[in-house]
Structures are given as C-alpha cells and as structure tokens.
mmCIF file of C-alpha atoms in Angstrom:
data_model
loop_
_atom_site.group_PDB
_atom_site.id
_atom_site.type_symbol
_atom_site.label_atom_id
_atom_site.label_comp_id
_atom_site.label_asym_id
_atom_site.label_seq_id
_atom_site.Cartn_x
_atom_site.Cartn_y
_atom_site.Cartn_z
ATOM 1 C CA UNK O 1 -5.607 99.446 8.814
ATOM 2 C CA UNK O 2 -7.092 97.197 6.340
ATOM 3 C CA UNK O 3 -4.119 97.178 4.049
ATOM 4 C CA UNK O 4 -1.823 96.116 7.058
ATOM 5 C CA UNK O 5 -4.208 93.159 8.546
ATOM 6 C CA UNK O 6 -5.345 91.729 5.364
ATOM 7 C CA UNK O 7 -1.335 91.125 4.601
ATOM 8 C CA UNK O 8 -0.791 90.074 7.868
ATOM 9 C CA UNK O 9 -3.929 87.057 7.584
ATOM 10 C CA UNK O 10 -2.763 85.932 4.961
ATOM 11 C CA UNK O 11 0.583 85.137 5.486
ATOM 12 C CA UNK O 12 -0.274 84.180 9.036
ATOM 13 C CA UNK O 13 -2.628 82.357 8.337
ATOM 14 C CA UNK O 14 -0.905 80.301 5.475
ATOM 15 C CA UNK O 15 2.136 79.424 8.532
ATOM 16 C CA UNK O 16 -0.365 78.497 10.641
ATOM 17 C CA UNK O 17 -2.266 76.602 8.645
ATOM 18 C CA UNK O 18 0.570 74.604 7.546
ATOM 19 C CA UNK O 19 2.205 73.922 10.477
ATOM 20 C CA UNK O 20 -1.253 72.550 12.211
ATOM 21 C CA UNK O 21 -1.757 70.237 9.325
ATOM 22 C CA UNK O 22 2.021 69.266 8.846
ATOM 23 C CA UNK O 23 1.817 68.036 12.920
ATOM 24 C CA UNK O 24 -1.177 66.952 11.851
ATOM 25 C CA UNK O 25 0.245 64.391 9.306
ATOM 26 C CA UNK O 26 3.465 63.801 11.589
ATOM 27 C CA UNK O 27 1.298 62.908 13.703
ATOM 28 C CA UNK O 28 -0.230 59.855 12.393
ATOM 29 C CA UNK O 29 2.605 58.571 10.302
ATOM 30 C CA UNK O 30 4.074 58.140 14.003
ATOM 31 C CA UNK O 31 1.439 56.573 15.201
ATOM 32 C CA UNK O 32 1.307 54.219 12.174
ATOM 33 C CA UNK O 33 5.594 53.515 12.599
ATOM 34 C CA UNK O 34 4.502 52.796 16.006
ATOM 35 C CA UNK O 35 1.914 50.224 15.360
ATOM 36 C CA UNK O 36 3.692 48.635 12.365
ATOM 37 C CA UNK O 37 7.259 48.051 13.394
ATOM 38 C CA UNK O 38 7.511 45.788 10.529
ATOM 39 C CA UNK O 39 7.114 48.248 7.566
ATOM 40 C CA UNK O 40 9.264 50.939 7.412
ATOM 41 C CA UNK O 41 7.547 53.035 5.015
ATOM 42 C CA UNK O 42 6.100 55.336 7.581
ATOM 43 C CA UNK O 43 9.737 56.470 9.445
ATOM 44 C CA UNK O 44 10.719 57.154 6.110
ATOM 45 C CA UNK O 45 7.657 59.377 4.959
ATOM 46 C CA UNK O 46 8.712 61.408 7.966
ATOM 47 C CA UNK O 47 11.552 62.520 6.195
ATOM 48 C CA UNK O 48 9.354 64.599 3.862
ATOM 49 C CA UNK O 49 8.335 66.561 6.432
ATOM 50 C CA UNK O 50 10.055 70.414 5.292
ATOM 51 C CA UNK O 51 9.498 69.903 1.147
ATOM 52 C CA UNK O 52 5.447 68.756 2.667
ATOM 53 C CA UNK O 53 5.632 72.287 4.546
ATOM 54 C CA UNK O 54 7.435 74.153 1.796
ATOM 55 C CA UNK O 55 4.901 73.011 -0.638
ATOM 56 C CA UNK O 56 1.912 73.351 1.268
ATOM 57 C CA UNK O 57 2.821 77.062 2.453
ATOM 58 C CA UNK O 58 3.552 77.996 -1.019
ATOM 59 C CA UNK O 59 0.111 76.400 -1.909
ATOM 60 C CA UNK O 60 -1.628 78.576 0.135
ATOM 61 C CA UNK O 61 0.098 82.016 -0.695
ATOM 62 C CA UNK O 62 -0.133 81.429 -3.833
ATOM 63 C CA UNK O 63 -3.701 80.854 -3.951
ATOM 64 C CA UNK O 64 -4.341 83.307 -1.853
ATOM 65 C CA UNK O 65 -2.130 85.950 -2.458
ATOM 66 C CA UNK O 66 -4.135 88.044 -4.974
ATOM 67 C CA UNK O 67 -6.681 88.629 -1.431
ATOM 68 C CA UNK O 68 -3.656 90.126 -0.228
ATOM 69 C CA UNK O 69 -3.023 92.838 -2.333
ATOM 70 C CA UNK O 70 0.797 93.076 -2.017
ATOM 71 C CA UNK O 71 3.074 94.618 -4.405
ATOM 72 C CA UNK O 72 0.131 95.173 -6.974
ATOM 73 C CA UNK O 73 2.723 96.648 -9.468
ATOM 74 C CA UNK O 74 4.503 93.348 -9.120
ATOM 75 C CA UNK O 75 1.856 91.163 -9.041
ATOM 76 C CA UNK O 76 3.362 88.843 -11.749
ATOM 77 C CA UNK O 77 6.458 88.318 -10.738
ATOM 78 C CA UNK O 78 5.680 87.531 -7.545
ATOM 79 C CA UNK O 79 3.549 84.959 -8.867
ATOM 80 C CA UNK O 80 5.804 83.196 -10.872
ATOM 81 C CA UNK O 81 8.319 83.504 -8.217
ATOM 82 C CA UNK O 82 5.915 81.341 -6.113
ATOM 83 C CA UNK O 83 5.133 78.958 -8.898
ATOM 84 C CA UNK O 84 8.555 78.192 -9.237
ATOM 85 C CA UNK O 85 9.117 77.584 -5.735
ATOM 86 C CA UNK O 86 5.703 75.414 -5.652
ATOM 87 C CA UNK O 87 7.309 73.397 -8.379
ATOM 88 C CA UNK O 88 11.005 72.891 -7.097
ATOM 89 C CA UNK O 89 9.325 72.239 -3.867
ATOM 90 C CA UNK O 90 7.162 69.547 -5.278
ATOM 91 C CA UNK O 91 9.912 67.858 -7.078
ATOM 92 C CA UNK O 92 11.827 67.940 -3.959
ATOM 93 C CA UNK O 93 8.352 66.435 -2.259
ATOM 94 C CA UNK O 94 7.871 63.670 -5.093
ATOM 95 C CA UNK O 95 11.802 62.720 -4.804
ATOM 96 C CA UNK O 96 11.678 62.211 -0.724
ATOM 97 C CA UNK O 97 8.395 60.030 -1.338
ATOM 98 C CA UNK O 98 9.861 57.741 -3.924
ATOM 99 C CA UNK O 99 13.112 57.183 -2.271
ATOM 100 C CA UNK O 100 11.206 56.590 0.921
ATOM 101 C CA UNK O 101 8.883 53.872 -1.081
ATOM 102 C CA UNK O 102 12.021 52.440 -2.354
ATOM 103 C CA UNK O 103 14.112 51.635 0.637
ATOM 104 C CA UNK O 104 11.289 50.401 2.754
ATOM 105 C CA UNK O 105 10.385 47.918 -0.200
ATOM 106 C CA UNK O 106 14.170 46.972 -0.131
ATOM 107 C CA UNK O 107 14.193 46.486 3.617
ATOM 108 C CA UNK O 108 11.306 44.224 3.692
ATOM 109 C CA UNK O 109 12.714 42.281 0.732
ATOM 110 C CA UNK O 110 16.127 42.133 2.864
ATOM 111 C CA UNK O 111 14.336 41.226 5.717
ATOM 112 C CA UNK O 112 12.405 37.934 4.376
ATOM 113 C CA UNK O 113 15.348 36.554 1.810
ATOM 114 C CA UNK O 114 18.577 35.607 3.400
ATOM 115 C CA UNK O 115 20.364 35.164 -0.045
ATOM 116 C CA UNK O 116 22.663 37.555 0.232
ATOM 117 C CA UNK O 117 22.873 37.582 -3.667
ATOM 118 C CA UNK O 118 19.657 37.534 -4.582
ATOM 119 C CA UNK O 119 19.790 40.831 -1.855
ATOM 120 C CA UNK O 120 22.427 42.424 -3.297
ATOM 121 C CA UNK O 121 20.896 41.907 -6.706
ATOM 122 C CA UNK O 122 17.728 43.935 -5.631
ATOM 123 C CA UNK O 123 19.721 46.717 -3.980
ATOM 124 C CA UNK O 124 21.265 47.512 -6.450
ATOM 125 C CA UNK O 125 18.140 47.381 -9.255
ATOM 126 C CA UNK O 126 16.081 49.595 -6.792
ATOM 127 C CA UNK O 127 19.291 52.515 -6.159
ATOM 128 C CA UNK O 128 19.130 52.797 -9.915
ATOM 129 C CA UNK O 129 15.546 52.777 -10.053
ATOM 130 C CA UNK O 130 15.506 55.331 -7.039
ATOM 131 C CA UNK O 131 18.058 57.683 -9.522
ATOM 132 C CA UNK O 132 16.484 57.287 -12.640
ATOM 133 C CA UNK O 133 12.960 58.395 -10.850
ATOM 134 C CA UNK O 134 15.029 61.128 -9.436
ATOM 135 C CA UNK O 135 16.239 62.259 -12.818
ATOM 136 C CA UNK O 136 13.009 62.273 -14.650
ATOM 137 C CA UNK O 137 11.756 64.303 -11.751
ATOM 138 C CA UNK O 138 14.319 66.754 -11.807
ATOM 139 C CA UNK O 139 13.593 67.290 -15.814
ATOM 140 C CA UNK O 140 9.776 67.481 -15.674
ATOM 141 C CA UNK O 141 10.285 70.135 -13.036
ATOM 142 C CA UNK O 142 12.835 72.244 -14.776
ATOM 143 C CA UNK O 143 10.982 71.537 -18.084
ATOM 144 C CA UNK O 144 8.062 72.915 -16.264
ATOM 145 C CA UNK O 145 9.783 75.888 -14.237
ATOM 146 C CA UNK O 146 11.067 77.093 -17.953
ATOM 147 C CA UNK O 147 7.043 77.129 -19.243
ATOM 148 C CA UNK O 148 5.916 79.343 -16.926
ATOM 149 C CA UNK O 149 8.210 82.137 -18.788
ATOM 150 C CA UNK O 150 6.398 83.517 -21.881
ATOM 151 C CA UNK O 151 9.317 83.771 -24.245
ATOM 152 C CA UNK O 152 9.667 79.607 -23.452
ATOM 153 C CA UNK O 153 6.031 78.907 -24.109
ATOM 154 C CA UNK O 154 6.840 81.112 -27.874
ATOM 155 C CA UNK O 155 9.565 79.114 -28.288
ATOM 156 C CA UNK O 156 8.102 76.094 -27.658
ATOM 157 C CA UNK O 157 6.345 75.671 -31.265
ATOM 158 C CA UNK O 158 10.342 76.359 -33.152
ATOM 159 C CA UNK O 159 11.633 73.753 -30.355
ATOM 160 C CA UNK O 160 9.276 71.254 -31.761
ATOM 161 C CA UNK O 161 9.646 72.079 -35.254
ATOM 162 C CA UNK O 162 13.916 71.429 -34.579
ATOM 163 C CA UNK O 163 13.209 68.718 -32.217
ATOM 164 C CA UNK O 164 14.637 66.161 -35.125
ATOM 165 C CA UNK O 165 18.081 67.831 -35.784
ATOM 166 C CA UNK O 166 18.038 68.536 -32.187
ATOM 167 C CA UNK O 167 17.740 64.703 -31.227
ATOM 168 C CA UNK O 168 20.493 63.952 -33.942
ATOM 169 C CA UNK O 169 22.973 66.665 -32.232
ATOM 170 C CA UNK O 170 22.522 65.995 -28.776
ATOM 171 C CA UNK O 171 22.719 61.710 -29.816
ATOM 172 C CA UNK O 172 26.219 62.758 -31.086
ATOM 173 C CA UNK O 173 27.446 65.251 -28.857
ATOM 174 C CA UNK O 174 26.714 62.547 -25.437
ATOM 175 C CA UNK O 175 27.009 59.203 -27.544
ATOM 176 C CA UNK O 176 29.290 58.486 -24.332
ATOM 177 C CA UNK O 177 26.974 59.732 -21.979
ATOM 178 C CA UNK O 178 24.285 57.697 -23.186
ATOM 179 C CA UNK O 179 26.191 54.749 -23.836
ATOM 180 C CA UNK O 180 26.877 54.509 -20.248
ATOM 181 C CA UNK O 181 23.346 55.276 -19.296
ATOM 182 C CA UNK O 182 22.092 52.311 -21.165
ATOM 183 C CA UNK O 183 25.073 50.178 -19.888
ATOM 184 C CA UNK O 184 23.906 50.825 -16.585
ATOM 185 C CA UNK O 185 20.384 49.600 -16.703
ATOM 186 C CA UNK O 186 22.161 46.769 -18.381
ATOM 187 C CA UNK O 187 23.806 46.209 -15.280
ATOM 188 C CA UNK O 188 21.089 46.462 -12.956
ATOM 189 C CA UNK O 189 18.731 44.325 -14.673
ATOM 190 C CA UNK O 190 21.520 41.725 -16.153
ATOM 191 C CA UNK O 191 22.565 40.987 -13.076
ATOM 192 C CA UNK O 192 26.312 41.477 -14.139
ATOM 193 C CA UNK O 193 27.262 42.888 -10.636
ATOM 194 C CA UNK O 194 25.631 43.721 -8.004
ATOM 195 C CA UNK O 195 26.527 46.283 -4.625
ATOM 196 C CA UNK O 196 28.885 44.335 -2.317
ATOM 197 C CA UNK O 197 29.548 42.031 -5.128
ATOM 198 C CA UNK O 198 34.277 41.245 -4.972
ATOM 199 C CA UNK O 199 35.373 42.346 -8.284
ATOM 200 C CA UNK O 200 38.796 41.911 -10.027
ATOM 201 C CA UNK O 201 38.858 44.797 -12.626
ATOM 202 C CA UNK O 202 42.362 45.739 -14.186
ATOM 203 C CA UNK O 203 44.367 43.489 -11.221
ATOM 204 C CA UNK O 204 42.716 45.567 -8.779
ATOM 205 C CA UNK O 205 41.069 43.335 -6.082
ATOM 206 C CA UNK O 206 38.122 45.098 -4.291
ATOM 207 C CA UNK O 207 34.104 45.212 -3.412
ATOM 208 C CA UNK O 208 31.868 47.124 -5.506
ATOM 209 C CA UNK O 209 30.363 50.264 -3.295
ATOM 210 C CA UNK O 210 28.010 52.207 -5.607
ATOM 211 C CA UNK O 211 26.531 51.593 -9.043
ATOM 212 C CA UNK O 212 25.046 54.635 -10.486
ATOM 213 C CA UNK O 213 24.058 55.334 -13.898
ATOM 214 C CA UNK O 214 27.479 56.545 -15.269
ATOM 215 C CA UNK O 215 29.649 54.880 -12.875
ATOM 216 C CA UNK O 216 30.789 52.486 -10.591
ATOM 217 C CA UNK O 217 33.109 52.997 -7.716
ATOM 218 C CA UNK O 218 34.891 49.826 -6.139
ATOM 219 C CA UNK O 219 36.614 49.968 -2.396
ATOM 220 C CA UNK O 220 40.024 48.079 -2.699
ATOM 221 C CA UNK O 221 41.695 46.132 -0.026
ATOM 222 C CA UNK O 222 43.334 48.801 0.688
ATOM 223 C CA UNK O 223 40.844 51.307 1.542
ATOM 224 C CA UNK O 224 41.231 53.060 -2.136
ATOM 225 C CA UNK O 225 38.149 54.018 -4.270
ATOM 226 C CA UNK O 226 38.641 52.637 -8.250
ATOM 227 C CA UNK O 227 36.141 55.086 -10.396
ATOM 228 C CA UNK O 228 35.459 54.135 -13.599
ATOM 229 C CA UNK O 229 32.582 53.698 -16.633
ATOM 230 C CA UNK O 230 29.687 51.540 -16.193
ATOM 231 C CA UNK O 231 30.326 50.890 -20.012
ATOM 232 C CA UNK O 232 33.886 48.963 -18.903
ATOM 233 C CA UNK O 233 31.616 46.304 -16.974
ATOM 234 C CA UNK O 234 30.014 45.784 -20.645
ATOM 235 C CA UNK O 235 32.739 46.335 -22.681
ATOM 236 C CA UNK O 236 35.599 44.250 -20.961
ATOM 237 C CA UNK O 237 36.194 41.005 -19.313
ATOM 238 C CA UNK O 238 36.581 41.398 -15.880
ATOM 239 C CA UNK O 239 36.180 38.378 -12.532
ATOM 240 C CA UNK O 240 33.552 38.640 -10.191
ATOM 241 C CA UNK O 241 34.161 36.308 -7.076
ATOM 242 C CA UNK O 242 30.619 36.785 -5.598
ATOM 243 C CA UNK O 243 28.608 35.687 -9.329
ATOM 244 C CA UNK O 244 26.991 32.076 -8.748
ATOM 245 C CA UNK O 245 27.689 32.224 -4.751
ATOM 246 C CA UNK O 246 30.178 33.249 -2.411
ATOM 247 C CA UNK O 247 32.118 30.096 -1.762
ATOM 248 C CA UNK O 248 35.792 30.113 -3.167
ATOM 249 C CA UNK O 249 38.699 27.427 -3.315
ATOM 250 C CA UNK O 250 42.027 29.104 -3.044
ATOM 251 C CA UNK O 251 45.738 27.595 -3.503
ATOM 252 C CA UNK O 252 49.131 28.566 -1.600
ATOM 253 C CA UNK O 253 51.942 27.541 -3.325
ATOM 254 C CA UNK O 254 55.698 26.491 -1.944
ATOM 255 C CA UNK O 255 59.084 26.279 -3.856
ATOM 256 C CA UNK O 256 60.685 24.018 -1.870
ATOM 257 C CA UNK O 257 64.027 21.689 -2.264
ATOM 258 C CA UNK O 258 63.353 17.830 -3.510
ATOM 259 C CA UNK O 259 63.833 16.184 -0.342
ATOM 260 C CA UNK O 260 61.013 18.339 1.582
ATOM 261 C CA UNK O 261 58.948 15.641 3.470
ATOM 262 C CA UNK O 262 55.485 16.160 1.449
ATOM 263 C CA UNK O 263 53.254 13.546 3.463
ATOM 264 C CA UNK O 264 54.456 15.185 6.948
ATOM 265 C CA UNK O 265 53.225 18.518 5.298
ATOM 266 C CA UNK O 266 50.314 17.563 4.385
ATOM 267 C CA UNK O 267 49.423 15.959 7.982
ATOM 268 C CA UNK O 268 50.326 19.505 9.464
ATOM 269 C CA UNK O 269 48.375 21.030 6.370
ATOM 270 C CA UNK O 270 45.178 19.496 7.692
ATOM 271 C CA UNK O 271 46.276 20.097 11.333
ATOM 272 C CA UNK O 272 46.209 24.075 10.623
ATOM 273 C CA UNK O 273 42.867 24.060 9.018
ATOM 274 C CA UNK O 274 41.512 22.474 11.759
ATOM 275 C CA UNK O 275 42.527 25.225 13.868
ATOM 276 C CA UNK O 276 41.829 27.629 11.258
ATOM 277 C CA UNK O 277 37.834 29.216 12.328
ATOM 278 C CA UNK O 278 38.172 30.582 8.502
ATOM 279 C CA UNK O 279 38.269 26.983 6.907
ATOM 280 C CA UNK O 280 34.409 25.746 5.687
ATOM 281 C CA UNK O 281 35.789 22.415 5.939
ATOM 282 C CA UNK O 282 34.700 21.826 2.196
ATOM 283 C CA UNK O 283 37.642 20.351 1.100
ATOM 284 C CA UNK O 284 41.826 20.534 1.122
ATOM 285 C CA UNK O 285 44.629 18.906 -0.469
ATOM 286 C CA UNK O 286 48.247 19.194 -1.177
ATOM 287 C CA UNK O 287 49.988 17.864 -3.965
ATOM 288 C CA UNK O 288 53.568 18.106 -6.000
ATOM 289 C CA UNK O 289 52.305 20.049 -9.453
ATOM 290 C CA UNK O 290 55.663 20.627 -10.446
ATOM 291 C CA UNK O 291 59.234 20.137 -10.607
ATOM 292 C CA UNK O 292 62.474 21.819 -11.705
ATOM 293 C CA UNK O 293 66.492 21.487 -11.334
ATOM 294 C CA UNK O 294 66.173 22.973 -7.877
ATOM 295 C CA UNK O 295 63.040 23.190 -6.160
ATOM 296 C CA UNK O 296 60.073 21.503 -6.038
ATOM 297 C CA UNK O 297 56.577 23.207 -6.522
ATOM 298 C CA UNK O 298 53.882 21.622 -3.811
ATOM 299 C CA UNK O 299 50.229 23.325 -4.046
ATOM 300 C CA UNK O 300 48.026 23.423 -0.916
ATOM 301 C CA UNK O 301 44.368 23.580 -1.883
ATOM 302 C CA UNK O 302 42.276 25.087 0.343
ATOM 303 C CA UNK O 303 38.425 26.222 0.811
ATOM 304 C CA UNK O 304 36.138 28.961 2.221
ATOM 305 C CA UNK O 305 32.686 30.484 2.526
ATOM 306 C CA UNK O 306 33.796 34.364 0.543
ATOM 307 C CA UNK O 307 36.583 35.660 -0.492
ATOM 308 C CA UNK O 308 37.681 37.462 2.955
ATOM 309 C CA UNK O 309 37.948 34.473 4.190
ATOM 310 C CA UNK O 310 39.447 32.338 1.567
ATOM 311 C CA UNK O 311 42.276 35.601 2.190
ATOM 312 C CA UNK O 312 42.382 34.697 5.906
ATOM 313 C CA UNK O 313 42.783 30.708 5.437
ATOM 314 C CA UNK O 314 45.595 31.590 2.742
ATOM 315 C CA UNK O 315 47.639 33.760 4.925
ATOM 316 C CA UNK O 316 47.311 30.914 7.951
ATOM 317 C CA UNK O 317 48.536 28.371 5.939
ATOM 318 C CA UNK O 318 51.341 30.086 4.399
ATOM 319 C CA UNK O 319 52.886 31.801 7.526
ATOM 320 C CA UNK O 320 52.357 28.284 9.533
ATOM 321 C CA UNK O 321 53.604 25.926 7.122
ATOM 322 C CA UNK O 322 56.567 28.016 6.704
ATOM 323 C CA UNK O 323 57.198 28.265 10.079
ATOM 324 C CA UNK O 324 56.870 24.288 10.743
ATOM 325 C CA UNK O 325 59.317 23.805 8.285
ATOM 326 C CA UNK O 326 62.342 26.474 9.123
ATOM 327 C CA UNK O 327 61.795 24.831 12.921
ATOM 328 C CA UNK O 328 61.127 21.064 12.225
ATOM 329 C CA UNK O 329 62.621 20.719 8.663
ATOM 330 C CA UNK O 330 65.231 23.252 7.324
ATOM 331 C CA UNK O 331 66.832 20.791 5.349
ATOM 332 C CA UNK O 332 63.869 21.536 3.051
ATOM 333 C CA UNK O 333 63.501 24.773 2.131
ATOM 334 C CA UNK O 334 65.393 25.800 -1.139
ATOM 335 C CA UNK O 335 69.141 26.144 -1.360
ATOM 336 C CA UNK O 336 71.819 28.194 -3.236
ATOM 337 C CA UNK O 337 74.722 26.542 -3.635
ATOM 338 C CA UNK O 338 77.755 29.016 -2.969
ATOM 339 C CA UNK O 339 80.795 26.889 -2.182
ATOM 340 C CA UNK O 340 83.560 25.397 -4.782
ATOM 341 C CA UNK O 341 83.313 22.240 -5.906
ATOM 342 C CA UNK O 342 85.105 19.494 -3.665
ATOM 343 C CA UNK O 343 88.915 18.380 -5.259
ATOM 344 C CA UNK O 344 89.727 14.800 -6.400
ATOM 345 C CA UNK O 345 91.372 12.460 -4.482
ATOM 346 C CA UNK O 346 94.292 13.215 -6.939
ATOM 347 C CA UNK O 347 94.679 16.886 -6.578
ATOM 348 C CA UNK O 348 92.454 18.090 -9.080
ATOM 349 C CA UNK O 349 89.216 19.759 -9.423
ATOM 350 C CA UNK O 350 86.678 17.971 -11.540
ATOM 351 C CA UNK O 351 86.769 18.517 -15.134
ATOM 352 C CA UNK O 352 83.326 19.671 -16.923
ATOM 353 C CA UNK O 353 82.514 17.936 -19.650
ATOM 354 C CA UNK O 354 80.830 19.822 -22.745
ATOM 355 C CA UNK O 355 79.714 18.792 -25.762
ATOM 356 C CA UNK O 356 80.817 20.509 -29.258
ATOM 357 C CA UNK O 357 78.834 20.701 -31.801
ATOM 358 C CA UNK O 358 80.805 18.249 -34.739
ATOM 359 C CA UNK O 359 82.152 20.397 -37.442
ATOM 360 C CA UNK O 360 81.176 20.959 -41.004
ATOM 361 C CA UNK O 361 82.186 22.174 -44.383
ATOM 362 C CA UNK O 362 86.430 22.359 -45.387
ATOM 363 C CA UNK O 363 88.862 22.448 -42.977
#
C-alpha cells in the first residue's frame, strides 16, 4: 500500500502545490494590473503563467522524486529527463519575462513621447534587444542541457583545448552570418532605419515591417514583402523618406504645348490644394523648368506631412489639373501634327531647304 500512496503524494502533491501557488501569483499580478493601469508590466507577466507552472512542477518532482521511489532501476534517467525539462522550461520562463519587461518599457516610452521617430527608433532597439536576450538564452540552456550528459562534461576539457581552431573555423564558415549580425546592431543603435521608417531600396518603394538580426523585411505599396540582408542597409546606398522627419515636398510634372495658359494653372493649382485635406499648406509653386521643339515642361511643387500623403496630394493634382485643362483649355495639351503641309498660292508645296556640307579635296 505504501509503494502505491507514497507515488501517488508525490505527484499529487507537486500538481497541487503548483497550481495553489501559480493562482496564487495570478492572483496578485491581477490585482496589481488592476491598480496600475498605467504600467503594463503586470498583464504581460501573466503571460508566463504555463512555463511558471511547468517549471515549478518540475521543481518539485525533481526534488522530491527520490521519496518516491519510482522506477529505481531508472533512477538516472529519469532524473536527467527532468533536469532537462527544468531547464528548457526555465529558458522558456526567463524568455516570457524579458519580452514582457521589454514591451511594457516600450509602451510607457510610446506613451509619454509623441515623436513618432524618436518612437520608432526605440522599437526597434528594444525588438533586437528582446532577440538577442532570446538567443543568449536559448544557448546557455542548450549549452547547459548538453552538460548534464557525462560524455559532454569529458569532452568538455578537448573542447577547450580546440576552442582556438574552433573559433577560427566557425569565423570562416558564418563570416556572412556574422557580418549580418553585427550589421544589425549597427542598425539598431545607428539609427540608420527604424520599424515603420518609408524606404526606397532597389526602386522598390515601401515601409520597413521587421528588423531582426539577419534581416529586414519591407511591405511595398503593393502589399508585397521585400526580404533581404541587414548587411545591404550597411553596405549600399539606399533613401529613407522618414530620416530627419516625416515632412516631404513632392513635384508633378506636365508636358504640355507652348501656348498652355501657365498663370491660369497655377490659380487652379492653388485652388486644388485648398480643397486638397492632404496639403500641410507648407508651401506650392508652379513654374516652366523646361522647354523643347514641342512641348513645354511646367513643374507643380507641392508639400505634405509623410509620404502617404505627399502620394495623395500628387495624384489630386495630377488627375485635376488634367482634367481642367482637356475641359477649359484643350488647345493646350500637346499635339502631333499628322496632316500635309498646306500648298502655295502657286500650286506648289513648299520646298525644304537643307544645308550641304561644302565639298573638299579634287573634283
């Protein structure tokens, strides 16, 4: 009877000793979200509610487990079954903690500075500090799952004794690897580019959407994800709209024939922007910046807060303008001339003069 009840109170027990003290701790992290609607911290500590039971249960077995007396014969392996569940399950623990710690510091930081570039900036240093955390977690515990093998802990004095040609192999064999490692805690603490920051990277137009350590996704226009290196932000030119603040000046441009009337356009150019909710009211303009045989080349200079918006004002002025002038001025949009030539009074078609180049050498 004995050898069925001891069993039975100690694994009982261990459940229901982690369950009271994981409501326990629920509990009063509610109680504290409740009181201090301001700081996040303890919603997101809730989270770590199943690797805080997991760990704790596995705590508690294992400690108690040779009172048990289960699977004698086995007795080792079952131990080092539960270490290596205590230590996944803490790493998992440690992980849910830090993430928790570093959202609810971003939130409050989002929540007293209304720069949205100074946000963005901040976001994006505390995801890669999040992930690098993460990563050195996730070695430590795998370093430390391997230790609890005996043929790892003999090995361990050879590892050490390699560990130079080692270091020299594996620097080779992920140069690339680490190169973009380094390039992205360049990024995140150069302030290069930022989360949410509007990128031009090889003629691609689009808002940066995650910035991990190897890579960085951008969202086009178009709804289309661009993947690529973090070393290209480090290694390559590329245009960031959003860098020194989010206000752009943008230009349409019109090919239009010489005798377009440019001061009535630019009286209906300031007429649409007035109507426009997209215009800052910064400043506009429209000027002749060049001329050829045929057309005429007028820029309209307009303004806006970001770059969706210096899109929308763009669009509006292009589509009206043209409009205004196909209804109210035809006469000025750009021709082809298809027709023949008109004859002389005296019957003939106008010669062409051409010019010959004057001849050299005998002859």
């Amino acid at each position: 009877m004995e050898n069925v009840l001891r069993p039975l109170i100690v694994i009982g027990g261990s459940v229901v000793l982690t369950v009271v003290v994981g409501w326990l701790v629920d509990f009063a992290l509610r109680r504290a979200d409740e009181r201090h609607h301001e700081t996040p911290l303890w919603g997101l500590l809730r989270r770590c509610r199943v690797p805080f039971h997991l760990v704790l249960w596995t705590a508690l077995v294992r400690g108690s487990y040779g009172q048990a007396e289960i699977a004698k014969d086995n007795t080792a392996a079952v131990e080092r079954g539960l270490s290596l569940i205590l230590i996944g399950s803490t790493a998992w623990l440690v992980v849910r903690i830090a993430a928790a710690i570093v959202e609810s510091s971003y939130a409050r930081y989002a929540a007293v500075h209304r720069d949205p570039a100074r946000v963005r900036r901040v976001r994006t240093q505390v995801t890669l500090i999040q992930r690098v955390v993460s990563a050195i977690v996730g070695v430590v515990a795998v370093a430390a799952m391997l230790l609890t093998f005996p043929a790892m802990q003999a090995a361990g004095t050879s590892l050490l004794a390699s560990a130079g040609i080692l270091g020299i192999v594996a620097g080779v064999a992920a140069q690339s690897t680490l190169g973009n490692l380094f390039a992205g805690l360049q990024i995140a603490f150069g302030d290069m580019v930022r989360i949410g920051d509007t990128v031009v990277v090889d003629g691609e137009w689009g808002t940066v959407e995650e910035i991990t350590l190897t890579f960085l996704a951008v969202r086009t226009w178009d709804e289309r994800r661009i993947t690529m290196p973090v070393s290209y932000f480090t290694s390559k030119p590329f245009e960031n709209w959003s860098r020194g603040g989010a206000q752009m000046t943008g230009t349409v441009f019109f090919h239009l024939d010489h005798s377009a009337p440019v001061h009535q356009m630019r009286d209906k150019l300031r007429d649409i922007l007035r109507d426009c909710a997209a215009w800052d009211g910064r400043d506009w303009g429209l000027a002749v910046t060049d001329t050829t045989p045929s057309t005429l080349q007028v820029r309209a200079l307009v303004t806006a807060k970001d770059a969706d918006d210096i899109w929308t004002v763009r669009v509006t002025v292009r589509e009206q303008l043209i409009q205004w002038l196909t209804e109210h001025h035809p006469y000025a949009l750009p021709k082809i001339t298809t027709t023949l030539a008109q004859p002389t009074p005296n019957g003939h078609r106008p010669l062409h003069l051409t010019s010959k180049a004057p001849r050299t050498g005998r002859g």
